[in-house]
Amino acid sequence: MRCRVCRKPAVIDVRRHNAGFCPDCFFDHCRHQVERAIADHAMIATGERVLVAVSGGKDSLALWDLLLELGHRADGLYIGLGIEGYSEPSGEYARSFAARRGVHLVEVDLPSDYGFDVRSGAAASRRAPCSACGLSKRHIFDRATLEGGYDVVATGHNLDDEAAVLLGNVLRWDLAYLARQRPVLPGGEGFPRKVKPLVRLGERETAAYCVLRGIDYQVEECPMAVGNKHLGYKDALNAIEERSPGTKATFYVGFLERASELVAHVGEHEREGLHPCPGCGAPTTAPSCAFCRLVARAGDQRRQRIPLDQPVSAS
Ligand code: AMP
Ligand code: FES
Ligand code: ZN
């Protein structure tokens, strides 16, 4: 197979585009897809400061690298989730990328900064681990972005992620979630703009990008996510894509172009009752926000496990 652009030997084929690429033309292709997503959806304006949420995996490290290559002012944010055997090496990949590129990595650690990890937070709030984890990450993304004076926070959600989430939302006809499934969510009082510049790249492309650019990344999936519904939706879409390349992109891009506007108003009335959480300032309709309630419950559970007549700080 030859590169579609320059006819040198190709190292990757992108069946969706019915094209093979050599390394240099593949990098151009990835940069072009990200540039196009940013321009089409007005994600990032020239000169804005971007905080890239990096998990240590292929997508977010590829995103950070691509934004830097495109000349954006981008720092990273790594959140330590306290997942045994997984979080520490993930953080190391993020740190070594930052050191190699000479860029700044902001770090927040759930256990040491908030007193709980994903497992204990999930148990205390009676949520599934991925739900407690997602809630914590979203809160910390917002807070770190606002406190650091960044204009926008970017995550590494790719085409496969977004198509799988879309399939889940459609299977349940969850119109409120469909209304919020856009690659740009504008900021407001107490929360920043959020963008997903990788929505035009699949995960095979982000993995190939990292390998060809020499970026080391966490290959393992999160042990808590094994068997969750989202991965099942991805498998289903991969089976369809195998038979009809391009279906995934048509499904997702078609939604953005033809259906997204139709549901955009759903859930608007819920935003009317929002007020700032007294604990953290994030917008909520409840007396305090879901994250502050999670922190409080995890704290209650910790105290119950420590008998009050024993010194806490021994050893
Ligand atoms: P996930 O929810 O694990 O599919 O991750 C989606 C996106 O969230 C990733 O592409 C990252 O941008 C971001 N993310 C996930 N985990 C972390 C983490 N521990 N620290 C910072 N950002 C993260
Ligand atoms: Fe959040 Fe796995 S990364 S539960
Ligand atoms: Zn709060």
mmCIF file of C-alpha atoms in Angstrom, residues 26-256:
data_model
loop_
_atom_site.group_PDB
_atom_site.id
_atom_site.type_symbol
_atom_site.label_atom_id
_atom_site.label_comp_id
_atom_site.label_asym_id
_atom_site.label_seq_id
_atom_site.Cartn_x
_atom_site.Cartn_y
_atom_site.Cartn_z
ATOM 1 C CA PHE A 26 -0.416 10.781 8.589
ATOM 2 C CA PHE A 27 0.704 13.511 11.025
ATOM 3 C CA ASP A 28 -0.622 16.097 8.539
ATOM 4 C CA HIS A 29 -3.905 14.183 8.350
ATOM 5 C CA CYS A 30 -4.258 14.166 12.185
ATOM 6 C CA ARG A 31 -3.376 17.858 12.488
ATOM 7 C CA HIS A 32 -5.823 18.676 9.714
ATOM 8 C CA GLN A 33 -8.672 16.759 11.387
ATOM 9 C CA VAL A 34 -8.065 18.536 14.700
ATOM 10 C CA GLU A 35 -7.734 21.932 13.022
ATOM 11 C CA ARG A 36 -10.978 21.309 11.171
ATOM 12 C CA ALA A 37 -12.867 20.269 14.329
ATOM 13 C CA ILE A 38 -11.591 23.378 16.135
ATOM 14 C CA ALA A 39 -12.581 25.663 13.246
ATOM 15 C CA ASP A 40 -15.960 24.045 12.439
ATOM 16 C CA HIS A 41 -17.132 24.305 16.045
ATOM 17 C CA ALA A 42 -15.281 27.497 17.111
ATOM 18 C CA MET A 43 -13.598 25.561 19.925
ATOM 19 C CA ILE A 44 -10.489 27.632 20.617
ATOM 20 C CA ALA A 45 -9.702 31.187 19.527
ATOM 21 C CA THR A 46 -6.163 32.310 18.665
ATOM 22 C CA GLY A 47 -4.104 33.028 21.783
ATOM 23 C CA GLU A 48 -6.501 31.401 24.244
ATOM 24 C CA ARG A 49 -5.003 29.370 27.098
ATOM 25 C CA VAL A 50 -6.070 25.723 26.972
ATOM 26 C CA LEU A 51 -5.990 23.189 29.805
ATOM 27 C CA VAL A 52 -5.801 19.666 28.360
ATOM 28 C CA ALA A 53 -7.150 16.947 30.657
ATOM 29 C CA VAL A 54 -4.592 14.144 30.295
ATOM 30 C CA SER A 55 -5.223 10.655 31.610
ATOM 31 C CA GLY A 56 -1.861 9.258 30.452
ATOM 32 C CA GLY A 57 -3.668 7.319 27.690
ATOM 33 C CA LYS A 58 -3.197 7.611 23.916
ATOM 34 C CA ASP A 59 -6.048 10.018 23.171
ATOM 35 C CA SER A 60 -5.295 12.781 25.626
ATOM 36 C CA LEU A 61 -1.517 12.638 25.066
ATOM 37 C CA ALA A 62 -2.043 12.734 21.289
ATOM 38 C CA LEU A 63 -4.401 15.686 21.814
ATOM 39 C CA TRP A 64 -1.882 17.590 23.931
ATOM 40 C CA ASP A 65 0.846 16.956 21.347
ATOM 41 C CA LEU A 66 -1.414 17.977 18.443
ATOM 42 C CA LEU A 67 -2.533 21.203 20.129
ATOM 43 C CA LEU A 68 1.104 22.128 20.802
ATOM 44 C CA GLU A 69 2.015 21.278 17.193
ATOM 45 C CA LEU A 70 -0.811 23.541 16.007
ATOM 46 C CA GLY A 71 0.688 26.371 18.071
ATOM 47 C CA HIS A 72 -1.857 26.493 20.903
ATOM 48 C CA ARG A 73 -0.867 27.533 24.424
ATOM 49 C CA ALA A 74 -1.717 24.277 26.162
ATOM 50 C CA ASP A 75 -0.916 23.058 29.694
ATOM 51 C CA GLY A 76 -1.936 19.609 30.963
ATOM 52 C CA LEU A 77 -4.033 18.514 33.945
ATOM 53 C CA TYR A 78 -3.573 15.058 35.456
ATOM 54 C CA ILE A 79 -5.950 13.828 38.166
ATOM 55 C CA GLY A 80 -4.681 10.983 40.386
ATOM 56 C CA LEU A 81 -7.737 8.814 41.055
ATOM 57 C CA GLY A 82 -6.090 6.413 43.528
ATOM 58 C CA ILE A 83 -6.814 3.314 41.422
ATOM 59 C CA GLU A 84 -4.319 0.693 42.542
ATOM 60 C CA GLY A 85 -1.819 -0.427 39.928
ATOM 61 C CA TYR A 86 -3.323 1.954 37.335
ATOM 62 C CA SER A 87 -3.232 5.562 38.492
ATOM 63 C CA GLU A 88 0.461 5.761 39.383
ATOM 64 C CA PRO A 89 1.827 4.547 36.020
ATOM 65 C CA SER A 90 -0.787 6.686 34.196
ATOM 66 C CA GLY A 91 0.515 9.774 36.020
ATOM 67 C CA GLU A 92 4.075 8.822 35.083
ATOM 68 C CA TYR A 93 3.199 8.813 31.353
ATOM 69 C CA ALA A 94 1.665 12.283 31.685
ATOM 70 C CA ARG A 95 4.679 13.571 33.668
ATOM 71 C CA SER A 96 7.259 12.194 31.265
ATOM 72 C CA PHE A 97 5.431 13.689 28.256
ATOM 73 C CA ALA A 98 5.403 17.079 30.012
ATOM 74 C CA ALA A 99 9.104 16.800 30.888
ATOM 75 C CA ARG A 100 10.067 15.741 27.362
ATOM 76 C CA ARG A 101 8.126 18.574 25.710
ATOM 77 C CA GLY A 102 9.057 21.099 28.416
ATOM 78 C CA VAL A 103 5.406 21.949 29.125
ATOM 79 C CA HIS A 104 3.517 22.472 32.373
ATOM 80 C CA LEU A 105 1.431 19.741 34.000
ATOM 81 C CA VAL A 106 -1.064 20.700 36.734
ATOM 82 C CA GLU A 107 -1.670 17.804 39.140
ATOM 83 C CA VAL A 108 -4.613 17.119 41.451
ATOM 84 C CA ASP A 109 -4.725 13.989 43.597
ATOM 85 C CA LEU A 110 -8.148 12.775 44.708
ATOM 86 C CA PRO A 111 -6.907 10.846 47.807
ATOM 87 C CA SER A 112 -4.537 13.512 49.123
ATOM 88 C CA ASP A 113 -6.518 16.607 48.061
ATOM 89 C CA TYR A 114 -10.045 15.355 48.790
ATOM 90 C CA GLY A 115 -9.549 12.376 51.137
ATOM 91 C CA PHE A 116 -11.050 9.602 49.018
ATOM 92 C CA ASP A 117 -10.256 7.456 46.002
ATOM 93 C CA VAL A 118 -12.620 6.218 43.286
ATOM 94 C CA ARG A 119 -13.410 2.970 45.102
ATOM 95 C CA SER A 120 -14.165 4.521 48.517
ATOM 96 C CA GLY A 121 -15.992 7.490 46.944
ATOM 97 C CA ALA A 122 -18.183 5.098 44.964
ATOM 98 C CA ALA A 123 -18.951 3.017 48.070
ATOM 99 C CA ALA A 124 -19.730 6.091 50.202
ATOM 100 C CA SER A 125 -22.076 7.624 47.619
ATOM 101 C CA ARG A 126 -23.540 4.273 46.473
ATOM 102 C CA ARG A 127 -22.625 5.052 42.907
ATOM 103 C CA ALA A 128 -20.904 2.821 40.347
ATOM 104 C CA PRO A 129 -17.125 3.521 40.347
ATOM 105 C CA CYS A 130 -17.238 5.064 36.837
ATOM 106 C CA SER A 131 -20.030 7.392 37.943
ATOM 107 C CA ALA A 132 -18.171 8.631 41.071
ATOM 108 C CA CYS A 133 -15.033 8.924 38.952
ATOM 109 C CA GLY A 134 -16.760 10.880 36.161
ATOM 110 C CA LEU A 135 -18.417 13.227 38.625
ATOM 111 C CA SER A 136 -15.089 13.911 40.375
ATOM 112 C CA LYS A 137 -13.190 14.424 37.128
ATOM 113 C CA ARG A 138 -15.767 16.836 35.697
ATOM 114 C CA HIS A 139 -15.732 18.882 38.897
ATOM 115 C CA ILE A 140 -11.923 19.021 39.024
ATOM 116 C CA PHE A 141 -11.670 19.884 35.284
ATOM 117 C CA ASP A 142 -13.926 22.891 35.874
ATOM 118 C CA ARG A 143 -12.247 24.025 39.040
ATOM 119 C CA ALA A 144 -8.655 23.689 37.775
ATOM 120 C CA THR A 145 -9.585 25.523 34.577
ATOM 121 C CA LEU A 146 -11.193 28.469 36.366
ATOM 122 C CA GLU A 147 -8.593 28.677 39.140
ATOM 123 C CA GLY A 148 -5.711 28.477 36.663
ATOM 124 C CA GLY A 149 -7.185 31.304 34.558
ATOM 125 C CA TYR A 150 -7.517 29.085 31.450
ATOM 126 C CA ASP A 151 -10.053 29.978 28.749
ATOM 127 C CA VAL A 152 -11.095 26.440 27.909
ATOM 128 C CA VAL A 153 -10.665 22.806 28.972
ATOM 129 C CA ALA A 154 -10.066 20.137 26.295
ATOM 130 C CA THR A 155 -10.617 16.400 26.693
ATOM 131 C CA GLY A 156 -9.424 13.517 24.524
ATOM 132 C CA HIS A 157 -12.820 12.038 23.630
ATOM 133 C CA ASN A 158 -12.453 10.621 20.116
ATOM 134 C CA LEU A 159 -14.839 9.570 17.356
ATOM 135 C CA ASP A 160 -15.202 6.039 18.798
ATOM 136 C CA ASP A 161 -16.059 7.433 22.260
ATOM 137 C CA GLU A 162 -18.585 9.910 20.934
ATOM 138 C CA ALA A 163 -20.248 7.416 18.583
ATOM 139 C CA ALA A 164 -20.553 4.905 21.465
ATOM 140 C CA VAL A 165 -22.058 7.538 23.799
ATOM 141 C CA LEU A 166 -24.427 8.583 21.004
ATOM 142 C CA LEU A 167 -25.530 4.972 20.477
ATOM 143 C CA GLY A 168 -26.215 4.602 24.225
ATOM 144 C CA ASN A 169 -28.196 7.851 24.294
ATOM 145 C CA VAL A 170 -30.211 6.855 21.232
ATOM 146 C CA LEU A 171 -30.923 3.352 22.546
ATOM 147 C CA ARG A 172 -32.469 4.983 25.636
ATOM 148 C CA TRP A 173 -33.828 8.008 23.698
ATOM 149 C CA ASP A 174 -32.279 10.152 26.394
ATOM 150 C CA LEU A 175 -33.068 13.550 24.862
ATOM 151 C CA ALA A 176 -31.501 15.578 27.677
ATOM 152 C CA TYR A 177 -28.165 13.777 27.202
ATOM 153 C CA LEU A 178 -28.473 14.077 23.415
ATOM 154 C CA ALA A 179 -28.972 17.825 23.840
ATOM 155 C CA ARG A 180 -25.674 18.065 25.701
ATOM 156 C CA GLN A 181 -23.723 15.769 23.380
ATOM 157 C CA ARG A 182 -21.904 18.461 21.454
ATOM 158 C CA PRO A 183 -18.168 18.842 20.835
ATOM 159 C CA VAL A 184 -18.294 22.323 22.415
ATOM 160 C CA LEU A 185 -20.199 23.221 25.554
ATOM 161 C CA PRO A 186 -20.101 26.953 26.197
ATOM 162 C CA GLY A 187 -18.958 28.228 29.594
ATOM 163 C CA GLY A 188 -21.110 30.132 32.075
ATOM 164 C CA GLU A 189 -21.212 31.295 35.690
ATOM 165 C CA GLY A 190 -18.952 28.869 37.642
ATOM 166 C CA PHE A 191 -17.982 26.572 34.758
ATOM 167 C CA PRO A 192 -15.653 26.890 31.759
ATOM 168 C CA ARG A 193 -16.090 26.110 28.050
ATOM 169 C CA LYS A 194 -15.404 22.429 27.308
ATOM 170 C CA VAL A 195 -14.163 21.145 23.961
ATOM 171 C CA LYS A 196 -13.414 17.787 22.311
ATOM 172 C CA PRO A 197 -11.018 18.477 19.432
ATOM 173 C CA LEU A 198 -10.461 14.757 18.616
ATOM 174 C CA VAL A 199 -14.007 14.009 17.457
ATOM 175 C CA ARG A 200 -12.843 13.600 13.851
ATOM 176 C CA LEU A 201 -10.179 10.971 14.736
ATOM 177 C CA GLY A 202 -10.756 7.334 15.677
ATOM 178 C CA GLU A 203 -8.878 5.541 18.436
ATOM 179 C CA ARG A 204 -6.811 3.505 15.956
ATOM 180 C CA GLU A 205 -5.570 6.834 14.619
ATOM 181 C CA THR A 206 -4.692 8.289 18.031
ATOM 182 C CA ALA A 207 -2.846 5.061 18.964
ATOM 183 C CA ALA A 208 -0.930 5.107 15.659
ATOM 184 C CA TYR A 209 -0.172 8.810 16.149
ATOM 185 C CA CYS A 210 1.423 8.129 19.558
ATOM 186 C CA VAL A 211 3.410 5.129 18.336
ATOM 187 C CA LEU A 212 4.742 6.979 15.276
ATOM 188 C CA ARG A 213 5.547 10.112 17.303
ATOM 189 C CA GLY A 214 7.325 8.039 20.006
ATOM 190 C CA ILE A 215 4.859 9.035 22.745
ATOM 191 C CA ASP A 216 4.666 6.375 25.485
ATOM 192 C CA TYR A 217 1.205 5.944 26.954
ATOM 193 C CA GLN A 218 -0.832 3.826 29.370
ATOM 194 C CA VAL A 219 -2.024 0.885 27.291
ATOM 195 C CA GLU A 220 -4.129 -0.746 30.017
ATOM 196 C CA GLU A 221 -7.833 0.036 30.258
ATOM 197 C CA CYS A 222 -9.012 1.234 33.658
ATOM 198 C CA PRO A 223 -9.659 -1.946 35.730
ATOM 199 C CA MET A 224 -12.913 -0.444 37.055
ATOM 200 C CA ALA A 225 -14.339 0.029 33.542
ATOM 201 C CA VAL A 226 -14.045 -3.613 32.447
ATOM 202 C CA GLY A 227 -17.405 -4.918 31.251
ATOM 203 C CA ASN A 228 -19.240 -1.575 31.371
ATOM 204 C CA LYS A 229 -21.991 -0.711 28.888
ATOM 205 C CA HIS A 230 -19.930 1.878 27.047
ATOM 206 C CA LEU A 231 -17.383 -0.778 26.015
ATOM 207 C CA GLY A 232 -20.260 -2.983 24.796
ATOM 208 C CA TYR A 233 -21.534 -0.153 22.566
ATOM 209 C CA LYS A 234 -18.005 0.295 21.181
ATOM 210 C CA ASP A 235 -17.796 -3.412 20.331
ATOM 211 C CA ALA A 236 -21.192 -3.272 18.593
ATOM 212 C CA LEU A 237 -20.142 -0.258 16.497
ATOM 213 C CA ASN A 238 -16.803 -1.886 15.652
ATOM 214 C CA ALA A 239 -18.647 -4.934 14.304
ATOM 215 C CA ILE A 240 -20.760 -2.680 12.059
ATOM 216 C CA GLU A 241 -17.732 -0.608 11.010
ATOM 217 C CA GLU A 242 -15.864 -3.779 10.038
ATOM 218 C CA ARG A 243 -18.574 -4.582 7.480
ATOM 219 C CA SER A 244 -19.254 -0.999 6.374
ATOM 220 C CA PRO A 245 -16.284 1.312 6.947
ATOM 221 C CA GLY A 246 -17.369 4.902 7.594
ATOM 222 C CA THR A 247 -20.632 4.055 9.391
ATOM 223 C CA LYS A 248 -19.385 5.334 12.740
ATOM 224 C CA ALA A 249 -18.406 8.736 11.330
ATOM 225 C CA THR A 250 -21.646 9.028 9.342
ATOM 226 C CA PHE A 251 -23.641 8.191 12.477
ATOM 227 C CA TYR A 252 -21.889 10.776 14.676
ATOM 228 C CA VAL A 253 -21.300 13.570 12.159
ATOM 229 C CA GLY A 254 -24.838 13.070 10.802
ATOM 230 C CA PHE A 255 -26.182 13.563 14.323
ATOM 231 C CA LEU A 256 -24.263 16.826 14.712
#
